[in-house]
Short mmCIF file of C-alpha atoms in Angstrom, two decimals:
data_model
loop_
_atom_site.label_atom_id
_atom_site.label_comp_id
_atom_site.label_asym_id
_atom_site.label_seq_id
_atom_site.Cartn_x
_atom_site.Cartn_y
_atom_site.Cartn_z
CA MET A 124 145.07 79.00 94.36
CA LEU A 125 142.22 78.06 96.63
CA GLN A 126 143.22 76.86 100.04
CA LYS A 127 141.75 73.65 101.42
CA HIS A 128 139.49 75.48 103.91
CA GLU A 129 138.11 77.79 101.22
CA ILE A 130 136.49 74.96 99.27
CA GLU A 131 134.60 73.33 102.10
CA GLU A 132 131.55 75.23 101.07
CA ASN A 133 130.15 74.51 97.64
CA PRO A 134 130.54 77.83 95.89
CA PHE A 135 128.18 76.94 93.06
CA HIS A 136 125.46 75.85 95.49
CA ARG A 137 125.85 79.18 97.32
CA GLU A 138 125.01 81.08 94.10
CA ILE A 139 122.06 78.76 93.53
CA LEU A 140 120.66 79.28 97.01
CA ALA A 141 120.79 83.05 96.40
CA ASN A 142 118.77 82.68 93.19
CA LEU A 143 116.43 79.74 93.85
CA PRO A 144 113.64 81.92 95.27
CA ARG A 145 113.71 84.02 92.05
CA VAL A 146 113.59 80.91 89.87
CA LEU A 147 110.70 79.36 91.74
CA SER A 148 108.79 82.75 91.63
CA LEU A 149 108.88 82.72 87.88
CA ILE A 150 106.87 79.53 87.59
CA ASP A 151 102.99 79.84 87.42
CA SER A 152 101.89 77.42 90.19
CA ASP A 153 98.16 78.23 89.97
CA GLU A 154 96.44 75.03 88.54
CA THR A 155 93.36 77.03 87.58
CA SER A 156 95.35 79.27 85.31
CA LEU A 157 95.59 78.86 81.48
CA SER A 158 99.35 79.43 81.85
CA TYR A 159 99.89 76.80 84.53
CA GLY A 160 103.56 75.89 84.41
CA PHE A 161 104.69 78.79 82.30
CA SER A 162 107.81 80.54 83.60
CA ASP A 163 107.84 83.79 81.72
CA ARG A 164 106.28 86.32 84.22
CA TYR A 165 106.20 89.08 81.60
CA PHE A 166 103.60 86.94 79.82
CA TRP A 167 101.66 85.06 82.41
CA ALA A 168 101.78 87.53 85.32
CA TRP A 169 102.40 91.03 83.95
CA GLY A 170 100.62 90.56 80.60
CA LEU A 171 103.16 92.88 78.98
CA ILE A 172 104.00 90.64 75.98
CA ASP A 173 101.90 88.56 73.64
CA PHE A 174 103.94 85.33 73.70
CA ALA A 175 105.93 83.44 76.30
CA ASN A 176 109.61 82.85 76.06
CA ALA A 177 109.94 79.00 76.34
CA THR A 178 113.64 79.13 77.54
CA PHE A 179 112.40 79.18 81.16
CA GLN A 180 110.79 75.76 80.90
CA GLY A 181 114.39 74.53 81.03
CA PHE A 182 114.53 75.09 84.83
CA ALA A 183 113.36 71.56 85.09
CA ASN A 184 116.99 70.44 84.49
CA GLY A 185 118.65 72.37 87.34
CA LEU A 186 115.75 71.80 89.84
CA ALA A 187 115.92 68.02 89.11
CA ARG A 188 119.72 68.06 89.67
CA LEU A 189 119.37 69.74 93.01
CA TRP A 190 116.66 67.32 94.22
CA VAL A 191 118.39 64.03 93.28
CA ASN A 192 121.78 65.18 94.67
CA GLY A 193 120.61 66.22 98.06
CA LEU A 194 121.15 69.89 97.40
CA TRP A 195 117.50 70.97 97.77
CA PRO A 196 117.35 73.48 100.65
CA TYR A 197 113.61 73.48 101.55
CA PRO A 198 111.45 70.93 103.37
CA THR A 199 109.46 70.24 100.16
CA GLU A 200 107.31 67.01 99.97
CA GLU A 201 108.40 64.89 97.00
CA GLU A 202 104.81 65.02 95.59
CA VAL A 203 104.95 68.83 95.55
CA PHE A 204 108.35 68.82 93.92
CA GLN A 205 107.29 66.36 91.24
CA GLU A 206 104.13 68.31 90.42
CA ARG A 207 106.28 71.48 89.97
CA ILE A 208 108.57 69.78 87.47
CA HIS A 209 105.48 68.23 85.85
CA SER A 210 104.04 71.73 85.43
CA LEU A 211 107.17 72.80 83.61
CA PHE A 212 106.62 69.89 81.12
CA LEU A 213 102.98 70.86 80.75
CA GLY A 214 103.95 74.51 80.08
CA ALA A 215 106.39 73.36 77.43
CA LYS A 216 103.58 71.32 75.78
CA LYS A 217 101.31 74.29 75.67
CA LEU A 218 104.00 76.45 74.17
CA THR A 219 104.94 73.93 71.45
CA ARG A 220 103.82 75.02 67.99
CA LYS A 221 102.27 72.49 65.52
CA ASN A 222 105.68 72.05 63.85
CA GLY A 223 107.32 71.19 67.16
CA SER A 224 109.10 74.44 67.64
CA LEU A 225 109.33 76.89 70.51
CA GLU A 226 110.10 80.61 70.55
CA GLU A 227 112.13 83.16 72.47
CA ALA A 228 111.98 86.54 70.61
CA PHE A 229 108.60 86.64 68.83
CA PRO A 230 105.62 84.51 67.91
CA ASN A 231 106.19 81.87 65.28
CA GLU A 232 109.93 82.38 65.53
CA GLY A 233 110.71 78.67 65.02
CA SER A 234 113.74 79.06 67.25
CA TYR A 235 116.09 76.12 66.63
CA CYS A 236 118.21 77.21 69.61
CA VAL A 237 115.40 77.43 72.11
CA THR A 238 113.69 74.26 70.95
CA ALA A 239 117.07 72.46 71.43
CA LEU A 240 117.61 74.11 74.78
CA VAL A 241 114.26 73.03 76.20
CA ALA A 242 114.38 69.63 74.68
CA TYR A 243 117.85 68.97 76.25
CA ASP A 244 116.76 70.37 79.66
CA LEU A 245 113.59 68.27 79.76
CA LEU A 246 115.55 65.19 78.69
CA VAL A 247 118.01 65.73 81.53
CA ALA A 248 115.16 66.19 84.03
CA TYR A 249 113.52 63.01 82.74
CA ASP A 250 116.80 61.03 83.07
CA LEU A 251 117.45 62.33 86.65
CA LEU A 252 113.94 61.56 87.92
CA LYS A 253 112.93 58.50 85.97
CA GLU A 254 113.49 56.29 89.03
CA ILE A 255 111.07 58.15 91.21
CA ILE A 256 108.23 59.04 88.78
CA ASP A 257 105.50 56.65 87.85
CA GLU A 258 105.18 55.05 84.35
CA ASN A 259 102.29 57.18 83.32
CA ARG A 260 104.19 60.28 84.02
CA LYS A 261 107.31 59.00 82.23
CA GLU A 262 105.27 58.34 79.09
CA ARG A 263 103.64 61.77 79.22
CA TRP A 264 106.92 63.50 79.56
CA LEU A 265 108.40 61.60 76.65
CA GLN A 266 105.38 62.52 74.44
CA ILE A 267 105.95 66.13 75.39
CA ILE A 268 109.54 66.09 74.33
CA LYS A 269 108.99 64.03 71.18
CA PRO A 270 107.71 66.91 68.97
CA LEU A 271 110.63 69.10 70.02
CA VAL A 272 113.06 66.33 68.84
CA GLY A 273 111.05 65.95 65.64
CA TYR A 274 111.58 69.65 64.87
CA LEU A 275 115.27 69.46 65.63
CA THR A 276 115.51 66.46 63.29
CA LYS A 277 113.73 68.10 60.40
CA ALA A 278 114.73 71.75 60.68
CA ASP A 279 118.04 73.52 60.87
CA GLU A 280 119.65 76.82 61.95
CA ASN A 281 120.67 78.68 58.79
CA HIS A 282 120.97 82.41 59.69
CA ALA A 283 124.46 82.05 61.20
CA PHE A 284 126.98 79.59 62.40
CA VAL A 285 126.69 79.56 66.28
CA SER A 286 128.49 76.58 67.77
CA ASN A 287 126.77 76.73 71.20
CA HIS A 288 123.41 76.40 69.53
CA LEU A 289 124.48 73.42 67.50
CA ALA A 290 126.03 71.70 70.41
CA THR A 291 122.79 72.14 72.42
CA ALA A 292 120.80 70.42 69.65
CA SER A 293 123.39 67.70 69.17
CA ALA A 294 123.26 66.93 72.94
CA ALA A 295 119.55 66.89 72.97
CA LEU A 296 119.35 64.47 69.98
CA PHE A 297 121.82 62.10 71.45
CA ARG A 298 120.05 62.06 74.75
CA TRP A 299 116.73 61.42 72.93
CA ASN A 300 118.37 58.49 71.15
CA LEU A 301 119.37 57.00 74.44
CA VAL A 302 115.95 57.34 76.28
CA SER A 303 114.04 56.17 73.15
CA GLY A 304 116.12 53.06 72.81
CA ASP A 305 117.20 54.05 69.19
CA ASP A 306 116.11 56.69 66.94
CA PRO A 307 118.11 56.59 63.68
CA LYS A 308 116.97 59.92 62.53
CA ALA A 309 117.74 61.76 65.74
CA LYS A 310 121.15 59.96 65.98
CA LYS A 311 122.08 60.83 62.39
CA LYS A 312 121.11 64.49 62.87
CA GLY A 313 123.01 64.72 66.13
CA GLU A 314 126.08 63.28 64.44
CA LEU A 315 125.70 65.73 61.49
CA LEU A 316 125.57 68.70 63.90
CA LEU A 317 128.54 67.57 65.95
CA HIS A 318 130.53 66.99 62.71
CA ARG A 319 129.77 70.60 61.76
CA ILE A 320 130.98 71.98 65.03
CA LEU A 321 134.22 69.91 65.03
CA GLU A 322 134.83 70.60 61.28
CA ASN A 323 134.61 74.36 62.07
CA GLN A 324 136.79 74.18 65.24
CA SER A 325 139.93 76.22 64.69
CA SER A 326 143.24 74.49 65.09
CA GLU A 327 143.74 77.05 67.85
CA GLY A 328 141.02 75.26 69.83
CA TRP A 329 138.14 77.68 69.66
CA PHE A 330 134.59 76.98 68.36
CA LYS A 331 133.00 79.39 65.92
CA GLU A 332 130.42 81.89 67.17
CA TYR A 333 129.17 83.95 64.16
CA GLN A 334 132.53 84.99 62.64
CA GLY A 335 135.12 84.09 65.24
CA ALA A 336 136.02 83.22 68.87
CA ASP A 337 134.18 84.27 72.02
CA PRO A 338 135.44 82.68 75.26
CA GLY A 339 132.18 83.47 77.21
CA TYR A 340 129.98 81.55 74.81
CA GLN A 341 132.62 78.89 74.34
CA SER A 342 132.26 78.03 78.07
CA LEU A 343 128.58 77.50 77.39
CA CYS A 344 129.34 75.40 74.30
CA MET A 345 131.53 73.26 76.40
CA ASN A 346 128.54 72.42 78.58
CA TYR A 347 126.83 70.55 75.91
CA LEU A 348 129.91 69.04 74.32
CA ALA A 349 131.04 67.78 77.85
CA ASP A 350 127.59 66.17 78.19
CA ILE A 351 127.96 64.36 74.89
CA HIS A 352 131.51 63.24 75.84
CA LEU A 353 130.41 61.91 79.27
CA HIS A 354 127.08 60.24 78.27
CA CYS A 355 127.67 59.09 74.78
CA SER A 356 130.37 56.74 73.53
CA GLY A 357 132.14 56.57 70.24
CA PHE A 358 132.76 60.24 69.40
CA ASN A 359 136.38 60.56 70.65
CA LEU A 360 135.93 64.14 71.79
CA SER A 361 138.88 64.07 74.20
CA GLU A 362 141.23 65.91 71.92
CA PRO A 363 138.84 68.67 70.59
CA LEU A 364 137.75 69.34 74.19
CA ARG A 365 141.32 69.43 75.52
CA LYS A 366 142.29 71.98 72.82
CA SER A 367 139.20 74.09 73.64
CA VAL A 368 140.09 74.16 77.28
CA GLN A 369 143.67 75.04 76.54
CA PHE A 370 142.48 78.04 74.41
CA LEU A 371 139.99 79.18 77.16
CA CYS A 372 142.76 79.16 79.84
CA HIS A 373 144.32 82.18 78.12
CA PHE A 374 141.31 84.32 78.82
CA ALA A 375 141.16 83.83 82.56
CA HIS A 376 142.59 87.26 83.72
CA PRO A 377 144.85 88.08 86.63
CA ASP A 378 142.04 89.94 88.41
CA GLY A 379 139.79 86.84 88.21
CA SER A 380 137.57 87.96 85.39
CA PHE A 381 137.00 86.01 82.15
CA GLY A 382 136.52 86.94 78.58
CA GLY A 383 135.84 90.40 77.29
CA HIS A 384 135.29 92.90 74.55
CA TYR A 385 138.05 91.25 72.50
CA GLY A 386 135.72 88.31 71.81
CA CYS A 387 133.57 88.54 68.75
CA ARG A 388 130.37 88.53 70.91
CA ALA A 389 131.98 90.63 73.75
CA THR A 390 130.81 88.35 76.48
CA ARG A 391 132.33 88.16 80.01
CA PHE A 392 130.32 85.35 81.58
CA TYR A 393 131.64 81.91 82.63
CA TYR A 394 129.51 78.72 82.59
CA PRO A 395 131.15 76.37 85.03
CA GLY A 396 129.22 73.07 84.52
CA GLY A 397 130.96 71.44 81.54
CA LEU A 398 134.45 72.56 82.55
CA PHE A 399 134.06 71.39 86.19
CA ASN A 400 132.80 68.05 85.07
CA LEU A 401 135.79 67.61 82.74
CA SER A 402 138.23 68.27 85.69
CA ASP A 403 138.84 64.62 86.27
CA SER A 404 140.22 63.94 82.76
CA ILE A 405 141.63 67.16 81.47
CA PRO A 406 144.24 68.84 83.71
CA GLU A 407 143.72 72.28 82.18
CA ALA A 408 139.98 72.08 83.04
CA SER A 409 140.88 71.21 86.55
CA LEU A 410 143.26 74.26 86.62
CA LEU A 411 140.66 76.73 85.14
CA SER A 412 137.86 75.51 87.31
CA GLU A 413 139.82 75.93 90.51
CA PHE A 414 140.80 79.42 89.41
CA MET A 415 137.22 80.45 88.45
CA MET A 416 135.72 79.08 91.75
CA ARG A 417 137.47 81.86 93.63
CA SER A 418 136.24 84.39 90.96
CA ILE A 419 132.66 83.22 91.59
CA ILE A 420 133.02 83.57 95.36
CA GLU A 421 134.53 86.99 95.05
CA ARG A 422 132.17 88.32 92.33
CA LYS A 423 135.11 88.98 90.03
CA VAL A 424 133.33 87.27 87.07
CA VAL A 425 129.89 87.53 85.59
CA SER A 426 127.97 84.84 87.50
CA LEU A 427 124.51 83.43 88.11
CA SER A 428 123.55 86.39 90.24
CA CYS A 429 124.21 88.69 87.43
CA MET A 430 121.93 87.08 84.95
CA ASP A 431 118.78 88.65 83.62
CA GLU A 432 115.79 86.30 83.10
CA PRO A 433 116.30 85.35 79.40
CA ASN A 434 119.80 83.94 80.25
CA LEU A 435 119.00 82.74 83.72
CA SER A 436 117.91 79.19 82.85
CA PRO A 437 121.05 77.90 81.05
CA MET A 438 123.29 79.58 83.63
CA PHE A 439 121.23 78.16 86.54
CA ASN A 440 121.45 74.65 85.04
CA SER A 441 125.17 74.94 84.50
CA TYR A 442 125.64 75.99 88.18
CA ALA A 443 123.40 73.10 89.32
CA TRP A 444 125.56 70.64 87.26
CA ALA A 445 128.76 71.96 88.82
CA ALA A 446 127.19 72.01 92.27
CA SER A 447 126.07 68.33 91.94
CA LYS A 448 129.54 67.34 90.93
CA PHE A 449 131.06 69.19 93.86
CA ASN A 450 128.55 67.69 96.25
CA GLY A 451 129.15 64.07 94.96
CA GLU A 452 132.95 64.43 95.17
CA LYS A 453 134.89 67.25 96.83
CA PRO A 454 137.24 68.80 94.25
CA ASN A 455 140.60 67.09 93.89
CA PHE A 456 142.72 69.43 91.83
CA SER A 457 145.83 67.31 92.02
CA LEU A 458 145.48 66.56 88.31
CA SER A 459 146.59 70.13 87.58
CA ASP A 460 149.55 70.06 90.11
CA GLY A 461 152.53 71.83 88.62
CA LEU A 462 150.34 73.54 85.98
CA MET A 463 149.66 77.37 85.80
CA LEU A 464 147.30 79.43 83.82
CA PRO A 465 148.93 81.80 81.44
CA CYS A 466 147.92 84.76 83.52
CA GLN A 467 149.81 83.19 86.53
CA GLU A 468 153.10 82.69 84.67
CA ARG A 469 155.72 85.35 85.33
CA ASN A 470 158.08 84.66 82.41
CA HIS A 471 157.98 86.89 79.32
CA ALA A 472 156.03 85.35 76.47
CA ARG A 473 153.77 86.20 73.61
CA THR A 474 151.03 83.95 72.30
CA ASP A 475 149.36 84.74 68.96
CA PHE A 476 146.03 83.23 67.91
CA PRO A 477 146.00 84.51 64.30
CA ASP A 478 142.69 82.81 63.40
CA ALA A 479 140.96 84.31 66.38
CA GLY A 480 142.74 87.73 65.88
CA LEU A 481 144.06 87.67 69.53
CA VAL A 482 147.55 88.47 70.88
CA ILE A 483 148.43 87.73 74.50
CA ASP A 484 151.51 89.44 75.76
CA ARG A 485 152.75 88.81 79.28
CA GLY A 486 155.73 89.60 81.47
CA SER A 487 156.84 89.45 85.06
CA GLU A 488 154.25 91.99 86.10
CA HIS A 489 151.75 92.44 83.27
CA TYR A 490 149.27 90.56 81.11
CA SER A 491 147.81 92.05 78.01
CA ILE A 492 145.19 90.88 75.48
CA ILE A 493 144.85 92.62 72.06
CA GLY A 494 141.93 91.82 69.91
CA TYR A 495 143.26 92.98 66.50
CA LYS A 496 140.34 91.60 64.49
CA MET A 497 138.05 93.67 66.76
CA GLY A 498 139.78 96.85 65.77
CA GLY A 499 142.43 96.83 68.43
CA VAL A 500 140.64 96.22 71.71
CA VAL A 501 143.08 96.53 74.51
CA GLN A 502 142.77 94.77 77.88
CA HIS A 503 145.88 95.31 80.03
CA PHE A 504 146.64 94.13 83.52
CA VAL A 505 149.50 95.07 85.88
CA LYS A 506 150.06 92.47 88.53
CA ASP A 507 146.44 91.64 89.51
CA GLU A 508 144.77 94.98 88.48
CA LEU A 509 143.06 95.93 85.35
CA LYS A 510 144.82 99.08 84.19
CA ILE A 511 143.55 99.59 80.69
CA LEU A 512 140.33 98.56 78.94
CA ASP A 513 140.02 100.43 75.76
CA THR A 514 137.42 99.06 73.30
CA GLY A 515 138.23 101.28 70.27
CA VAL A 516 137.48 104.72 68.71
CA VAL A 517 134.04 106.07 68.14
CA PHE A 518 132.88 108.77 65.53
CA GLU A 519 129.61 110.55 64.99
CA SER A 520 128.30 111.06 61.47
CA PRO A 521 126.58 114.13 60.18
CA ASN A 522 123.17 112.51 60.79
CA GLY A 523 124.03 111.65 64.40
CA SER A 524 124.76 107.89 63.81
CA LEU A 525 127.66 106.43 65.67
CA GLY A 526 130.43 104.27 64.18
CA SER A 527 133.43 102.56 65.68
CA SER A 528 136.55 100.53 65.03
CA GLN A 529 135.14 97.69 67.09
CA PHE A 530 133.74 95.12 64.74
CA TYR A 531 135.07 91.87 63.45
CA GLN A 532 137.22 92.47 60.38
CA ASP A 533 140.08 90.58 58.79
CA ASN A 534 142.99 92.79 59.99
CA GLN A 535 146.58 91.79 59.31
CA VAL A 536 148.46 89.52 61.83
CA PRO A 537 151.03 91.63 63.76
CA GLU A 538 154.67 90.77 63.51
CA GLU A 539 155.64 88.31 66.12
CA ASP A 540 159.07 89.83 67.02
CA SER A 541 157.87 93.40 67.39
CA SER A 542 157.32 95.25 70.64
CA LYS A 543 154.75 97.31 68.76
CA ILE A 544 151.52 96.31 66.99
CA VAL A 545 149.98 98.47 64.41
CA ILE A 546 146.28 97.78 63.60
CA THR A 547 144.44 99.55 60.77
CA SER A 548 140.72 99.32 60.91
CA GLN A 549 137.79 100.68 58.92
CA ILE A 550 135.05 102.37 61.02
CA ALA A 551 131.58 100.76 60.71
CA GLU A 552 128.26 102.04 61.79
CA MET A 553 126.93 100.73 65.10
CA PRO A 554 123.32 99.57 65.27
CA LYS A 555 122.41 101.78 68.30
CA THR A 556 118.74 101.83 67.92
CA LEU A 557 115.69 101.14 70.18
CA SER A 558 112.42 99.45 69.54
CA THR A 559 109.38 101.60 68.78
CA PRO A 560 105.64 100.87 68.79
CA LEU A 561 105.72 101.10 64.89
CA ARG A 562 108.58 98.58 64.66
CA PHE A 563 106.77 96.26 66.97
CA LEU A 564 103.55 96.53 65.01
CA ILE A 565 105.43 95.77 61.79
CA LEU A 566 107.10 92.72 63.50
CA ARG A 567 103.84 91.36 64.80
CA ILE A 568 102.21 91.67 61.34
CA LEU A 569 105.22 89.78 59.86
CA CYS A 570 104.85 87.09 62.69
CA LEU A 571 101.23 86.53 61.74
CA THR A 572 101.90 86.36 58.00
CA VAL A 573 105.15 85.84 56.23
CA PHE A 574 107.03 84.42 59.22
CA ARG A 575 104.82 81.31 59.01
CA SER A 576 107.03 80.42 56.09
CA SER A 577 110.34 79.04 57.47
CA LYS A 578 112.20 80.05 54.39
CA LEU A 579 111.09 83.66 54.61
CA ARG A 580 111.64 83.80 58.36
CA GLU A 581 115.23 82.39 58.05
CA TRP A 582 115.89 84.76 55.18
CA THR A 583 114.86 87.64 57.34
CA LYS A 584 117.02 86.42 60.20
CA ARG A 585 120.10 86.23 57.94
CA ILE A 586 119.46 89.80 56.81
CA LEU A 587 119.25 90.93 60.47
CA VAL A 588 122.42 89.10 61.53
CA ARG A 589 124.21 90.81 58.64
CA ARG A 590 123.07 94.27 59.60
CA LEU A 591 123.36 93.90 63.36
CA ILE A 592 126.46 91.69 63.70
CA THR A 593 128.42 90.48 60.76
CA LYS A 594 128.26 93.05 57.89
CA PRO A 595 127.66 96.57 59.29
CA LYS A 596 127.65 99.71 57.02
CA LEU A 597 131.20 100.84 56.36
CA TRP A 598 132.28 104.51 56.70
CA PRO A 599 135.06 106.29 54.80
CA ILE A 600 137.19 106.53 57.92
CA TRP A 601 140.20 104.32 58.91
CA ASN A 602 141.90 104.28 62.27
CA SER A 603 145.49 103.25 62.76
CA ARG A 604 146.19 102.13 66.31
CA GLU A 605 149.90 101.76 67.33
CA ILE A 606 150.25 99.76 70.56
CA THR A 607 153.45 99.56 72.44
CA LEU A 608 153.65 96.34 74.50
CA GLY A 609 155.07 95.82 77.94
CA LYS A 610 154.22 96.71 81.52
CA ASN A 611 153.70 100.36 80.61
CA LEU A 612 151.60 99.54 77.63
CA HIS A 613 150.38 102.62 75.70
CA PHE A 614 148.80 103.28 72.36
CA GLN A 615 148.11 106.07 69.86
CA ASP A 616 145.29 106.43 67.36
CA LYS A 617 145.69 108.12 64.03
CA HIS A 618 142.84 108.95 61.63
CA GLU A 619 141.70 111.60 59.22
CA VAL A 620 138.10 112.72 59.91
CA PRO A 621 136.11 113.71 56.89
CA ASN A 622 134.09 116.86 56.89
CA GLY A 623 130.88 116.54 58.97
CA PHE A 624 132.08 113.65 61.03
CA LYS A 625 133.58 114.14 64.54
CA ARG A 626 135.55 111.94 67.03
CA CYS A 627 133.66 111.01 70.27
CA TRP A 628 135.58 110.70 73.50
CA LEU A 629 134.22 108.05 75.89
CA ASN A 630 134.84 107.38 79.64
CA ALA A 631 133.85 103.76 79.58
CA PRO A 632 134.02 100.62 77.43
CA PHE A 633 131.28 100.09 74.78
CA VAL A 634 129.92 97.21 72.70
CA SER A 635 129.40 97.87 68.97
CA VAL A 636 127.27 94.93 67.90
CA HIS A 637 123.68 94.08 68.84
CA MET A 638 124.20 91.47 71.59
CA ALA A 639 121.67 90.62 74.19
CA SER A 640 124.28 88.99 76.40
CA LYS A 641 126.48 92.18 76.77
CA GLY A 642 127.00 94.37 79.72
CA TYR A 643 126.45 92.04 82.70
CA TRP A 644 128.07 93.48 85.86
CA GLN A 645 131.23 92.31 87.64
CA ILE A 646 133.16 93.82 90.45
CA ASN A 647 135.92 95.44 88.35
CA ASP A 648 133.30 97.62 86.74
CA GLU A 649 133.52 99.85 89.83
CA GLN A 650 137.12 100.84 88.96
CA SER A 651 138.32 103.27 86.36
CA LYS A 652 140.24 101.59 83.46
CA ASN A 653 141.40 104.22 81.08
CA ASP A 654 143.85 107.01 81.52
CA PRO A 655 142.83 109.79 79.14
#
């Protein structure tokens, strides 16, 4: 646990101070520039891409939080600060397509997620700064946000079920309903999206990300659900949020890390904002937030400083929200007195989440997580040290393609009273390809032609999601992994390799699916985890 003297300094603010110069450098502050207010340097400064990722316009949220909560570290005049935020709004306006959408990955993408993200962030900035900006600027900002909300109201995300995306859109629509006085269409759509999220919440507490549970992205989802809970009345989210936090508590590890390859999206980051702001009402959120504060201080978890630019804005804003809460009221973790995280308990227990495909086995000196729906991913800790991280078996086909046991499949639930777990998984091809000039040329032709049709664009996205994430090509190889639980956890893989195929022996963890948010660094990456 953190000692009193260790929380005198705001750990979230410290991360922000380390990254704020980078954030400010992303924004085009040249008023003579055609890209004034844009924040994607690859577009406006380097000229290496032919469209601007709109996600960066969301920095307005975090910057505004720092300003109004007395956390701004520089001697900036208010007029200069306001103009910077105004430029982000103007940049968002220039990037908005005729249908009200924004993009992240390619021109004419019609990204529901990014449109929701930027709409939400601009609405938060508006709400935070509305007392200090003049009426003319207020009206201009609302008119910039309005088309984004219109797109969220009319369009939908159909290529996959991604709870954090839907939560972002729902939070944006509810915030718009508040600032506009009343917008029945926005309110109705926000309620519909929230209903979808809650309807698909597992009884185990997790929110669906593509096929299953992913603790890293669930911490982001909690940002937006917490915002709805704290700013909008009548939705009775206390119980769903409490169950979500209770689930997440199992994936804080003894060494301070969080999440991992056993999640269906293999993410290891932790978004602190929503959980920290729920600490006053949910004891488990208080407990988890206190534990993760030390991890952030000691670089034991993927944090703000680890983020690449496409994911920098939402993480920055989450840290700013947590920092402003810390600044307004020093943490009082008494709500969690007497509680312990599962990884801190020393009694022997086994927890099974059959819907998520996760088993947690702990004893007086060990803590093990087995992802059996991910082919038997093993993450094993002895005391406070990660001893084993094995993400599955890999094979090479006659044509040089790679396949692995690590993909989400409906493997059988292990017997609860057994000290051994046997997981039989089919091998699936991994999408280990790189972009080429020809592929980019084809993509751009599609962007300028058929992708102007939302139906064709969404159909293409569904095909790509199936190929890259949910329905990979299956191979005629099965692997049987027998895991013996306990402090001295060990496992054995058995398989028959067809002619022409061969087993690959790896020295480090791998991720099988196409996932932009994989592979961020944390301190335990510097240690060896596998004993061949």
